[in-house]
Short mmCIF file of C-alpha atoms in Angstrom, two decimals:
data_model
loop_
_atom_site.label_atom_id
_atom_site.label_comp_id
_atom_site.label_asym_id
_atom_site.label_seq_id
_atom_site.Cartn_x
_atom_site.Cartn_y
_atom_site.Cartn_z
CA MET A 16 0.00 0.00 0.00
CA ALA A 17 1.33 3.42 -0.94
CA PRO A 18 2.16 5.86 1.86
CA LYS A 19 -0.06 8.88 2.39
CA GLN A 20 0.97 11.96 0.44
CA GLU A 21 1.12 13.88 3.73
CA PHE A 22 3.90 11.55 4.91
CA ILE A 23 5.88 12.06 1.68
CA ASP A 24 5.41 15.83 1.98
CA GLU A 25 6.56 15.81 5.61
CA VAL A 26 9.72 13.85 4.75
CA LYS A 27 10.60 16.29 1.98
CA GLU A 28 9.82 19.32 4.15
CA ILE A 29 12.08 18.10 6.95
CA VAL A 30 14.99 17.24 4.64
CA LEU A 31 14.69 20.38 2.51
CA GLY A 32 14.40 22.44 5.71
CA HIS A 33 18.18 22.11 6.04
CA SER A 34 20.02 24.74 4.00
CA MET A 35 22.76 22.37 2.87
CA VAL A 36 20.22 20.18 1.01
CA HIS A 37 19.44 21.49 -2.48
CA GLY A 38 17.07 18.73 -3.58
CA VAL A 39 15.50 15.40 -2.64
CA HIS A 40 14.76 12.48 -4.94
CA ASP A 41 14.65 8.68 -5.16
CA LEU A 42 12.50 8.50 -2.03
CA ILE A 43 11.50 4.94 -1.20
CA VAL A 44 9.13 4.07 1.64
CA HIS A 45 8.87 0.56 3.09
CA ASP A 46 5.97 0.12 5.53
CA TYR A 47 6.11 -3.13 7.46
CA GLY A 48 3.36 -2.15 9.88
CA PRO A 49 3.04 0.11 12.92
CA GLY A 50 6.41 1.37 14.12
CA ARG A 51 8.26 -0.37 11.30
CA VAL A 52 8.54 2.23 8.52
CA MET A 53 11.85 2.53 6.73
CA ILE A 54 12.74 5.18 4.17
CA SER A 55 15.68 5.88 1.94
CA LEU A 56 16.29 8.95 -0.18
CA HIS A 57 18.93 10.92 -2.01
CA ALA A 58 19.81 14.44 -0.87
CA GLU A 59 21.61 16.79 -3.23
CA VAL A 60 24.47 18.65 -1.53
CA ASP A 61 27.13 21.07 -2.76
CA VAL A 62 30.04 19.24 -4.37
CA ASN A 63 32.41 21.75 -2.73
CA GLY A 64 31.10 21.26 0.81
CA ASP A 65 33.15 19.77 3.62
CA ILE A 66 32.40 16.02 3.52
CA GLN A 67 32.64 15.58 7.30
CA ASP A 68 30.30 18.51 7.96
CA ILE A 69 27.80 17.28 5.36
CA HIS A 70 27.93 13.75 6.78
CA GLU A 71 27.27 15.05 10.29
CA GLN A 72 24.31 17.11 9.08
CA ILE A 73 22.90 14.15 7.12
CA ASP A 74 23.14 12.03 10.31
CA HIS A 75 21.25 14.80 12.12
CA ILE A 76 18.49 14.76 9.46
CA GLU A 77 18.18 10.96 9.76
CA HIS A 78 17.71 11.32 13.53
CA GLU A 79 15.22 14.15 13.05
CA LEU A 80 13.13 11.97 10.73
CA GLN A 81 13.23 9.19 13.34
CA GLU A 82 12.08 11.53 16.10
CA LYS A 83 9.39 13.39 14.16
CA LEU A 84 8.01 10.70 11.83
CA HIS A 85 8.96 7.51 13.74
CA CYS A 86 10.73 5.95 10.79
CA SER A 87 14.18 4.61 10.17
CA ALA A 88 15.94 6.68 7.49
CA THR A 89 18.98 6.21 5.29
CA ILE A 90 20.10 9.19 3.25
CA HIS A 91 22.47 8.98 0.31
CA MET A 92 24.38 12.18 -0.50
CA ASP A 93 24.48 13.28 -4.14
CA PRO A 94 27.08 16.01 -4.77
CA ILE A 95 25.95 18.64 -7.27
CA VAL A 96 27.63 21.68 -8.79
CA THR A 97 26.09 24.88 -7.45
CA ASP A 98 28.53 27.58 -8.59
CA ASP A 99 29.60 26.90 -12.20
CA LYS A 100 27.68 29.21 -14.57
CA GLU A 101 28.22 27.00 -17.62
CA VAL A 102 26.97 23.86 -15.86
CA LEU A 103 24.00 25.69 -14.32
CA ALA A 104 23.02 27.19 -17.69
CA MET A 105 23.16 23.78 -19.39
CA LYS A 106 21.23 22.22 -16.51
CA ALA A 107 18.50 24.84 -16.96
CA LYS A 108 18.31 24.10 -20.72
CA VAL A 109 18.03 20.36 -20.19
CA GLU A 110 15.54 20.80 -17.36
CA GLU A 111 13.40 22.92 -19.69
CA MET A 112 13.48 20.08 -22.25
CA VAL A 113 12.42 17.59 -19.58
CA HIS A 114 9.49 19.78 -18.49
CA PHE A 115 8.51 20.46 -22.11
CA LEU A 116 8.25 16.70 -22.67
CA ASP A 117 5.95 16.42 -19.63
CA GLU A 118 5.43 18.96 -16.85
CA SER A 119 5.11 16.18 -14.27
CA PHE A 120 8.68 15.00 -14.96
CA SER A 121 11.58 16.24 -12.85
CA MET A 122 15.33 16.05 -13.29
CA HIS A 123 18.12 15.47 -10.77
CA ASP A 124 21.77 14.41 -10.44
CA PHE A 125 22.81 16.60 -13.38
CA ARG A 126 26.51 16.46 -14.29
CA MET A 127 28.56 17.72 -17.22
CA VAL A 128 31.68 15.74 -18.03
CA LYS A 129 33.87 17.25 -20.75
CA GLY A 130 35.96 14.99 -22.93
CA PRO A 131 38.29 15.64 -25.87
CA THR A 132 35.55 15.25 -28.53
CA ASN A 133 32.25 15.64 -26.71
CA THR A 134 30.62 16.50 -23.41
CA ASN A 135 28.51 13.97 -21.56
CA LEU A 136 25.34 15.33 -19.98
CA ILE A 137 24.48 12.86 -17.24
CA PHE A 138 21.17 13.10 -15.41
CA ASP A 139 18.16 11.24 -14.06
CA VAL A 140 14.53 11.91 -14.97
CA SER A 141 11.83 11.13 -12.40
CA VAL A 142 8.65 9.88 -14.01
CA PRO A 143 5.35 9.52 -12.13
CA SER A 144 3.79 6.06 -12.08
CA CYS A 145 0.78 7.29 -14.11
CA CYS A 146 2.96 8.17 -17.12
CA GLN A 147 1.89 6.50 -20.39
CA LYS A 148 5.23 7.01 -22.16
CA THR A 149 7.79 4.21 -22.15
CA ASP A 150 11.29 4.75 -20.82
CA ASN A 151 12.65 4.40 -24.36
CA GLU A 152 10.26 7.04 -25.71
CA ILE A 153 11.32 9.47 -22.99
CA MET A 154 15.03 8.82 -23.49
CA ASN A 155 14.89 8.96 -27.29
CA ASN A 156 12.94 12.22 -27.27
CA LEU A 157 15.39 13.86 -24.86
CA LYS A 158 18.42 12.54 -26.76
CA GLU A 159 17.10 14.04 -30.01
CA LYS A 160 16.50 17.43 -28.38
CA ILE A 161 19.93 17.46 -26.71
CA LYS A 162 21.69 16.63 -29.98
CA GLU A 163 20.06 19.77 -31.44
CA LEU A 164 21.81 22.03 -28.92
CA PRO A 165 24.30 24.49 -30.42
CA GLY A 166 27.69 22.89 -30.83
CA GLY A 167 26.16 19.44 -31.21
CA GLN A 168 28.90 17.86 -29.14
CA TYR A 169 26.68 16.66 -26.29
CA SER A 170 26.10 13.02 -25.44
CA PRO A 171 23.21 12.45 -23.05
CA VAL A 172 23.45 9.68 -20.47
CA ILE A 173 19.95 9.38 -19.04
CA GLN A 174 18.58 7.27 -16.20
CA ILE A 175 14.79 7.02 -15.88
CA ASP A 176 13.53 6.78 -12.28
CA HIS A 177 10.03 5.77 -11.30
CA GLU A 178 8.34 6.82 -8.06
CA TYR A 179 8.11 4.16 -5.37
CA TYR A 180 5.21 5.74 -3.52
#
């Protein structure tokens, strides 16, 4: 049985209430009955942050979720670039393509990896369970649009994620 939307919203509100977290995705809820709820999620954090400080804050968030929502939480840290204008501009372009394809889609884990002949654009697209498009349709559409970008030297590496709640 899927968790209540209020629970999902509370989890996201608590995690995003910490300034070092820039985004939340890949939330999975396992409900084994009263007092036995386990969650896992990915929290986007600044790639340039101090790893020990971030780890300590993530531990604090896990404990806060335990205290407030009575669930066991495991949080995976996803480092993201927050201060490179070129990366942020490309992320915005690709995010616009994702939303143009379907407004209910979201994008996360965006990375730009430059090579000698092309630049890989690596990202995940979250797709709601009610989506009628296949993963291949989504990926092929985005790949076509990305190849049309000026310069034409971009290779998309796309992971499609489906909601688990």
